[in-house]
Short mmCIF file of C-alpha atoms in Angstrom, two decimals:
data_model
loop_
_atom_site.label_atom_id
_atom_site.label_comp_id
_atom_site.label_asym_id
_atom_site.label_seq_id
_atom_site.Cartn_x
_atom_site.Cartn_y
_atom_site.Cartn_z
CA UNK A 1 0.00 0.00 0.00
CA UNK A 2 1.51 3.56 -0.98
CA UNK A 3 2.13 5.74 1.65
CA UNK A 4 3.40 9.38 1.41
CA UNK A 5 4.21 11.02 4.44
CA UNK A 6 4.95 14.62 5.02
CA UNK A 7 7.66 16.23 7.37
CA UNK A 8 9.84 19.80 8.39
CA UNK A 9 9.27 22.23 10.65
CA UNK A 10 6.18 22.80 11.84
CA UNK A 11 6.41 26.81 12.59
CA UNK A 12 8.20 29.01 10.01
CA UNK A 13 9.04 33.11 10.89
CA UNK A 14 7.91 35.64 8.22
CA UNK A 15 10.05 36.28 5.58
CA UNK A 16 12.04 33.19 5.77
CA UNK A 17 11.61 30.15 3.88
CA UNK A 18 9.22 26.99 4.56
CA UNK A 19 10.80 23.83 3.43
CA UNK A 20 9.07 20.54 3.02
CA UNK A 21 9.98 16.53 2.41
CA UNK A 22 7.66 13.97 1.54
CA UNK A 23 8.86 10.28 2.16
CA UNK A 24 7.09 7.75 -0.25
CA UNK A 25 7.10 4.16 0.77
CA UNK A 26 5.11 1.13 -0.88
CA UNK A 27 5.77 2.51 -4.48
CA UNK A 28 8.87 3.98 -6.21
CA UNK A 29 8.64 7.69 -7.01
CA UNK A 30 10.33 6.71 -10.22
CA UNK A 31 7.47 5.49 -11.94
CA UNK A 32 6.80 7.13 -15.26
CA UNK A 33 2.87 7.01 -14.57
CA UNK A 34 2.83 9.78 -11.73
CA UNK A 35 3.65 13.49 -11.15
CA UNK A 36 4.03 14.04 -7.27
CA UNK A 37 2.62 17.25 -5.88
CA UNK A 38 2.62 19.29 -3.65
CA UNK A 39 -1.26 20.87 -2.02
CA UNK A 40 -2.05 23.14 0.34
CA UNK A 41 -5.44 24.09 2.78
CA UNK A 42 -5.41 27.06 4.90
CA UNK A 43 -7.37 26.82 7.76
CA UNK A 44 -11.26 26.69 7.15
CA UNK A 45 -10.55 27.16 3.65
CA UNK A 46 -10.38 24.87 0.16
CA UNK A 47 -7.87 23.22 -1.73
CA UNK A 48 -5.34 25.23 -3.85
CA UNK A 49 -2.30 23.27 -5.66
CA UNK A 50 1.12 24.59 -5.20
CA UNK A 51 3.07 22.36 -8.20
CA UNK A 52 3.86 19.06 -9.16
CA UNK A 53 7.26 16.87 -10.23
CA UNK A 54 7.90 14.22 -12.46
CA UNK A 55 10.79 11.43 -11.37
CA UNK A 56 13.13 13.08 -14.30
CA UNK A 57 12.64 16.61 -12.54
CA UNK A 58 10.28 18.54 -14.34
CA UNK A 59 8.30 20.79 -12.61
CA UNK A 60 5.04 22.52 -13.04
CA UNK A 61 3.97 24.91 -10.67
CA UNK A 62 0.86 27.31 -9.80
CA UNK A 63 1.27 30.76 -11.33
CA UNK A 64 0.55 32.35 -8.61
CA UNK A 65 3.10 31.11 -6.43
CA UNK A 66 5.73 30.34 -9.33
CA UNK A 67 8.31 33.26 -8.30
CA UNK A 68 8.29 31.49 -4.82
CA UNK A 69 8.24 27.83 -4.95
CA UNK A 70 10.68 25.06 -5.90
CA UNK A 71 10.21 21.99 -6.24
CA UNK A 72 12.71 18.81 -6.19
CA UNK A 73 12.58 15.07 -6.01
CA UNK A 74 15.16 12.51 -5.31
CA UNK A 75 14.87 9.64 -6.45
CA UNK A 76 17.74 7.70 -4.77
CA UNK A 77 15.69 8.33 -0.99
CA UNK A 78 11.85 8.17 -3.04
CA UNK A 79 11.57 11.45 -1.43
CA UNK A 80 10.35 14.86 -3.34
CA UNK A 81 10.45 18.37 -1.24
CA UNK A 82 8.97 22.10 -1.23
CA UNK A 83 10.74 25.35 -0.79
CA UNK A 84 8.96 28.04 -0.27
CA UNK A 85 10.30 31.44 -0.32
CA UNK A 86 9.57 34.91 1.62
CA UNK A 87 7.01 33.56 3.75
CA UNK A 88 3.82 35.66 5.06
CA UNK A 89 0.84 34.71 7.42
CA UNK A 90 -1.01 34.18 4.35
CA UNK A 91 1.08 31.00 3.89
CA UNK A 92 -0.17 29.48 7.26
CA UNK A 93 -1.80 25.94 5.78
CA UNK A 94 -2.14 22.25 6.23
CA UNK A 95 0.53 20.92 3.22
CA UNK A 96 -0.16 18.09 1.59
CA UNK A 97 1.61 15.70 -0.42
CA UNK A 98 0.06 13.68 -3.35
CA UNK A 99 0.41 11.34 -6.22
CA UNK A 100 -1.24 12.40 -9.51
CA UNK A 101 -1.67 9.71 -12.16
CA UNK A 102 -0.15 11.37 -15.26
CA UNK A 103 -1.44 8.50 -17.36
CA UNK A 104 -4.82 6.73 -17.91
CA UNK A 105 -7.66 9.19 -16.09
CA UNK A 106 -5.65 11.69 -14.36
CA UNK A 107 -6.45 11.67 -10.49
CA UNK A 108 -5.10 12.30 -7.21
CA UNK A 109 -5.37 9.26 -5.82
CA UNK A 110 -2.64 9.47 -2.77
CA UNK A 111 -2.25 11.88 0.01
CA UNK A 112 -0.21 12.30 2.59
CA UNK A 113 -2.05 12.82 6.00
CA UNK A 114 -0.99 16.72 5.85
CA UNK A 115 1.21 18.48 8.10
CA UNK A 116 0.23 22.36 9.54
CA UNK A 117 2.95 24.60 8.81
CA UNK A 118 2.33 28.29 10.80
CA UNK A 119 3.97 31.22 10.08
CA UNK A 120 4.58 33.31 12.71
CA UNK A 121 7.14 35.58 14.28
CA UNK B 1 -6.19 28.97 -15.73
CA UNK B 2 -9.05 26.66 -15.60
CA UNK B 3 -12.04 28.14 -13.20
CA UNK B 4 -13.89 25.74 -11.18
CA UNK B 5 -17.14 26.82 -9.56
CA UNK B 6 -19.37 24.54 -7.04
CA UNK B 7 -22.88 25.32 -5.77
CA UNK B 8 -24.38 25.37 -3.11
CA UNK B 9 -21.16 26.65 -1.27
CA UNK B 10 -23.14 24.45 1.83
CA UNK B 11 -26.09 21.77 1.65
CA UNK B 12 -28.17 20.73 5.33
CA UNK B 13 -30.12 17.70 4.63
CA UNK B 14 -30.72 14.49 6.78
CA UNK B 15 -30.20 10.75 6.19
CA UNK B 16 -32.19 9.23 3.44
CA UNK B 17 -31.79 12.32 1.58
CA UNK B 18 -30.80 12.44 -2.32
CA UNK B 19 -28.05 15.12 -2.52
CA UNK B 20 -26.59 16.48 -5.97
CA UNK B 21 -23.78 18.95 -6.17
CA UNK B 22 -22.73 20.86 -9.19
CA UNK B 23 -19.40 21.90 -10.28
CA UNK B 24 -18.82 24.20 -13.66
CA UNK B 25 -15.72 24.99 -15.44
CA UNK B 26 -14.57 28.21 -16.82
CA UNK B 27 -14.23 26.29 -20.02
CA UNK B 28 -14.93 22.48 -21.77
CA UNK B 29 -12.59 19.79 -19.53
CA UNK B 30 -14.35 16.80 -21.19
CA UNK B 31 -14.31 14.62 -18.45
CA UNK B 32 -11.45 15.29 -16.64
CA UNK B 33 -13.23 15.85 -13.35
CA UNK B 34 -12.55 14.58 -10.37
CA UNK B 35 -14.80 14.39 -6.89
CA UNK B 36 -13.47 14.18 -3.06
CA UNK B 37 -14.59 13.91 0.75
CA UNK B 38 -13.16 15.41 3.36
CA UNK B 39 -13.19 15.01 6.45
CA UNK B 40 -12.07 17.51 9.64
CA UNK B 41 -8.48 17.18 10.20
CA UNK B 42 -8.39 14.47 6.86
CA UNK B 43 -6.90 14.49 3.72
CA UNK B 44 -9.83 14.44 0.74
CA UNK B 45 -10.22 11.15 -0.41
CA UNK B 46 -11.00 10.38 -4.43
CA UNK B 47 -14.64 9.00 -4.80
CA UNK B 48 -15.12 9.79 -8.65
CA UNK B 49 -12.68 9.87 -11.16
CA UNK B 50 -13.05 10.83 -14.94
CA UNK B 51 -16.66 12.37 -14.03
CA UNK B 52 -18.71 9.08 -13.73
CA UNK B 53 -16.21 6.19 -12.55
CA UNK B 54 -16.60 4.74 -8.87
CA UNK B 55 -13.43 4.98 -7.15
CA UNK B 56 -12.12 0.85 -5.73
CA UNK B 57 -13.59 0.82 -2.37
CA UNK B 58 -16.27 3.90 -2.32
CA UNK B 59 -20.22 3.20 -1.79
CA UNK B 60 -21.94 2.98 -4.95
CA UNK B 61 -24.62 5.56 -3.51
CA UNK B 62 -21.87 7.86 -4.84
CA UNK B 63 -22.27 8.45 -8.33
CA UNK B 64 -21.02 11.26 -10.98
CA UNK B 65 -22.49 12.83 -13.89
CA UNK B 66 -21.07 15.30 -16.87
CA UNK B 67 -19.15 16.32 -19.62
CA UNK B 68 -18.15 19.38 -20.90
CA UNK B 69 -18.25 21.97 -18.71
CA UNK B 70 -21.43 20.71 -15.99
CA UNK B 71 -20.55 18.21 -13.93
CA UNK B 72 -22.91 16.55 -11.20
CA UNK B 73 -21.99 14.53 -7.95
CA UNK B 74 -25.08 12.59 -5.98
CA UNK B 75 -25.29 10.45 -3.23
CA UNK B 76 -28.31 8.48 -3.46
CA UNK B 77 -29.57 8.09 -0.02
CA UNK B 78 -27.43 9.76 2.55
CA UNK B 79 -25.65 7.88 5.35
CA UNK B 80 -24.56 9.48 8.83
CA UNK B 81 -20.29 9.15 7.54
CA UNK B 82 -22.05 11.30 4.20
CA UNK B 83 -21.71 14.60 6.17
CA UNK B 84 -18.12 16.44 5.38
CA UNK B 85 -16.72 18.72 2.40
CA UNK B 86 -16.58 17.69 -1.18
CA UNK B 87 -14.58 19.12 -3.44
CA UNK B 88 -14.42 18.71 -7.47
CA UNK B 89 -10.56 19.15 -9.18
CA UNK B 90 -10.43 19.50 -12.92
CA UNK B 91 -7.02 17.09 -14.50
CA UNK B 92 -7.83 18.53 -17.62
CA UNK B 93 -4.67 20.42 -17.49
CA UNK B 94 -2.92 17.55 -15.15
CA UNK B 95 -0.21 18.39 -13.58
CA UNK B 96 -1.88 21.42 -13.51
CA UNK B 97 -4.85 20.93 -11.31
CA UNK B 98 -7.17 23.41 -9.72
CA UNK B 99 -10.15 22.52 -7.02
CA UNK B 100 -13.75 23.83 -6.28
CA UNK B 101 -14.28 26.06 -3.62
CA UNK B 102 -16.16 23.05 -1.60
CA UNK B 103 -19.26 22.17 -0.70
CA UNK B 104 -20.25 21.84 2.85
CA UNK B 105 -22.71 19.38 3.54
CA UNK B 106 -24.55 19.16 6.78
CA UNK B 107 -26.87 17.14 9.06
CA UNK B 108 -30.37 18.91 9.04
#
């Protein structure tokens, strides 16, 4: 059974930058059928996706947040990660990681269980 | 960017109850639509894929409906675990994804 699970600190000052890892075990992040993503919730609001990676690196991100985010995988630990720059309170959200199926109907069909990141001085 | 709109923004109804939400995209997705639950403190969990196809594992009281740009999501007779926030996600421009606003649905 896939599991992706999310970790990094859990309280992140303004300004600085919020960086993320998420650990996939049960599957290899390698697989050409899957982009791995990154999602976020703030609290008592919806769904908005940050970006997404594919095992070879590339990376697709929200327009909104492209000047701020990066994105990386590696492969070697089936790991991917977030960085995300020049944080605000606006950036206080539950962060979740996910598989999308790039092939086939494209779904999310794995998340991690979501980790709250606050940002506060 | 692809628009996704949901109505009602929150639903009360009671068990038994035949519930449809609707979800409409800024432009034609086909049937790249995708419904979720979620649950307080959860992660959403996939119950329709491709508009119309029954996630392994959910209740088939859960059906979808669309194409196009109107999309539909009913549960047939609603159960007491029914009541949480669905969401619908467009994967028309996968990896580029973008979500409803969610639909709150309550216990009358």
């Amino acid at each position: 059974q896939l599991q992706l699970q999310e970790s990094g600190p859990g309280l992140v000052k303004p300004s600085e930058t919020l960086s993320l890892t998420c650990t996939v075990s049960g599957g290899s992040i390698s697989s050409s059928s899957y982009y791995w993503g990154w999602i976020r919730q703030p609290p008592g609001k919806g769904l908005e996706w940050i970006g997404s990676i594919y095992y070879s690196g590339s990376t697709y991100y929200n327009p909104s947040l492209k000047s701020r985010v990066t994105i990386s995988v590696d492969t070697s630990k089936n790991q991917f990660s977030l960085k995300l720059s020049s944080v605000t309170a606006a950036d206080t959200a539950v962060y979740y990681c996910a598989r999308h199926a790039a092939a086939g109907p494209a779904r999310t069909d794995y998340w991690g269980q979501g980790t709250l990141v606050t940002v506060s001085s | 960017d692809i628009q996704m709109t949901q109505s009602p923004s929150s639903l009360s109804a009671s068990v038994g109850d035949r519930v449809t939400i609707t979800c409409r995209a800024s432009q034609s997705i086909s049937s790249y639509l995708n419904w979720y639950q979620q649950k307080p403190g959860k992660a959403p969990k996939l119950l329709i894929y491709a508009a119309s196809s029954l996630q392994s594992g959910v209740p088939s009281r859960f059906s979808g409906s669309g194409s196009g740009t109107d999309f539909t999501l009913t549960i047939s007779s609603l159960q007491p675990e029914d009541f949480a926030t669905y969401y619908c996600q467009q994967s028309y421009s996968t990896p580029g994804i973008t979500f409803g606003q969610g639909t709150r649905l309550e216990i009358k």
